[in-house]
Tab-separated table of C-alpha atoms in Angstrom:
chain	number	residue	atom	x	y	z
X	290	MET	CA	-2.502	2.155	15.986
X	291	SER	CA	-0.082	-0.357	14.241
X	292	ALA	CA	-1.264	-3.610	12.821
X	293	TYR	CA	0.622	-6.967	12.129
X	294	PHE	CA	0.781	-9.825	9.755
X	295	VAL	CA	1.599	-12.906	11.737
X	296	VAL	CA	2.571	-15.736	9.302
X	297	ARG	CA	3.288	-19.371	10.496
X	298	GLY	CA	4.080	-21.851	7.985
X	299	ILE	CA	6.014	-24.655	6.537
X	300	ILE	CA	8.255	-23.985	3.546
X	301	HIS	CA	8.483	-27.217	1.510
X	302	ASP	CA	10.847	-25.911	-1.264
X	303	ARG	CA	13.260	-23.143	-0.078
X	304	VAL	CA	14.633	-22.675	-3.571
X	305	ALA	CA	11.179	-22.046	-5.315
X	306	PHE	CA	10.206	-19.891	-2.276
X	307	GLN	CA	13.040	-17.486	-2.764
X	308	GLU	CA	11.370	-15.434	-5.599
X	309	TYR	CA	8.355	-14.731	-3.356
X	310	ALA	CA	10.732	-13.817	-0.330
X	311	ARG	CA	12.706	-11.428	-2.610
X	312	ARG	CA	9.605	-9.570	-3.959
X	313	SER	CA	7.236	-9.453	-1.021
X	314	PRO	CA	9.297	-6.924	1.163
X	315	GLY	CA	8.873	-4.243	-1.540
X	316	VAL	CA	5.060	-4.809	-1.759
X	317	LEU	CA	4.761	-4.519	2.035
X	318	ALA	CA	6.910	-1.333	1.940
X	319	SER	CA	4.480	0.315	-0.613
X	320	PHE	CA	1.834	0.034	1.983
X	321	GLY	CA	3.980	1.259	4.922
X	322	GLY	CA	4.757	-2.270	5.971
X	323	ARG	CA	8.040	-3.910	7.094
X	324	HIS	CA	9.199	-7.122	8.418
X	325	ILE	CA	10.093	-7.072	12.177
X	326	ALA	CA	10.738	-10.693	12.454
X	327	ARG	CA	11.398	-13.297	9.662
X	328	GLY	CA	12.624	-16.764	10.011
X	329	GLY	CA	15.315	-17.204	12.408
X	330	ARG	CA	15.130	-19.105	15.778
X	331	ASN	CA	11.859	-19.522	17.651
X	332	ILE	CA	10.688	-21.741	20.294
X	333	VAL	CA	6.964	-22.826	20.738
X	334	PHE	CA	6.552	-23.029	24.519
X	335	GLU	CA	2.800	-24.158	24.413
X	336	GLY	CA	0.730	-25.555	21.654
X	337	SER	CA	1.715	-27.167	18.335
X	338	ASP	CA	4.957	-26.747	16.532
X	339	ASP	CA	3.547	-27.750	13.304
X	340	ARG	CA	4.334	-24.456	11.347
X	341	PRO	CA	7.857	-23.708	12.438
X	342	HIS	CA	8.632	-20.725	10.030
X	343	VAL	CA	7.332	-17.461	11.656
X	344	VAL	CA	7.296	-14.069	10.025
X	345	ILE	CA	5.795	-10.667	11.473
X	346	ALA	CA	5.280	-7.691	9.544
X	347	GLU	CA	4.253	-4.308	10.994
X	348	PHE	CA	2.025	-1.719	9.251
X	349	PRO	CA	0.950	1.666	10.236
X	350	ASP	CA	-2.694	0.690	10.735
X	351	PHE	CA	-5.071	-2.283	10.084
X	352	GLU	CA	-6.437	-0.690	6.982
X	353	SER	CA	-3.058	-0.330	5.265
X	354	ALA	CA	-2.210	-4.039	6.081
X	355	GLU	CA	-5.566	-5.186	4.688
X	356	ARG	CA	-5.236	-3.091	1.549
X	357	CYS	CA	-1.604	-4.591	1.165
X	358	TYR	CA	-2.952	-8.241	1.400
X	359	ARG	CA	-5.916	-7.534	-1.000
X	360	SER	CA	-3.762	-5.626	-3.479
X	361	GLU	CA	-3.196	-6.728	-7.122
X	362	ALA	CA	0.611	-6.443	-6.374
X	363	TYR	CA	0.408	-8.868	-3.485
X	364	GLN	CA	-2.350	-11.161	-4.848
X	365	ALA	CA	0.188	-11.665	-7.783
X	366	LEU	CA	2.861	-12.902	-5.382
X	367	ILE	CA	0.554	-15.707	-3.911
X	368	PRO	CA	1.028	-18.115	-6.809
X	369	LEU	CA	4.906	-17.835	-6.239
X	370	ARG	CA	4.365	-19.474	-2.783
X	371	SER	CA	1.317	-21.582	-3.096
X	372	ASN	CA	3.181	-24.709	-4.347
X	373	CYS	CA	6.199	-24.412	-2.224
X	374	ALA	CA	4.780	-23.262	1.258
X	375	THR	CA	1.847	-23.924	3.552
X	376	LEU	CA	1.029	-20.622	5.374
X	377	GLU	CA	-1.307	-19.529	8.251
X	378	PHE	CA	-1.809	-15.864	7.462
X	379	THR	CA	-3.388	-13.602	10.216
X	380	LEU	CA	-3.779	-9.826	10.474
X	381	ILE	CA	-4.169	-8.390	14.053
X	382	ASP	CA	-4.296	-4.972	15.557
X	383	GLY	CA	-1.595	-3.756	17.864
X	384	VAL	CA	-2.184	-2.339	21.056
X	385	PRO	CA	-2.452	1.488	21.574
X	386	ALA	CA	0.746	3.170	22.768
X	387	SER	CA	0.971	3.680	26.532
X	388	PRO	CA	0.932	7.245	27.522
X	389	VAL	CA	4.274	8.530	28.886
X	390	ALA	CA	4.116	9.463	32.639
C-alpha cells in the first residue's frame, strides 16, 4: 500500500530553498518516492491558510518513506531548508486499492 509525505509550509527565502528543492527529488527517488504535487495553486476550503506551500510525495509503502526521511542522505538536506522554510512534515498511509469489479 502506498504512503505519502504531506508537507505544508512557508518558504521565507526562495533563493536559499532552491538547493534543497534541487537535491531532494533524487533522495526520494532512491527510496522509490516521487513528487505527485509540488507548489502550484491550492485553495484551503476549511481551516487555516497559514502554510500555503504544499508538497505531496508518494512512496511504495510506509516503511520506504520512513527510511527515506530517517536516511543520512535526507537528514543531510534538512540544514539546507531549516533557515529558509518552516515546514510541517507528515507521513501517512494510503488506502488499499479497490478490487476491480
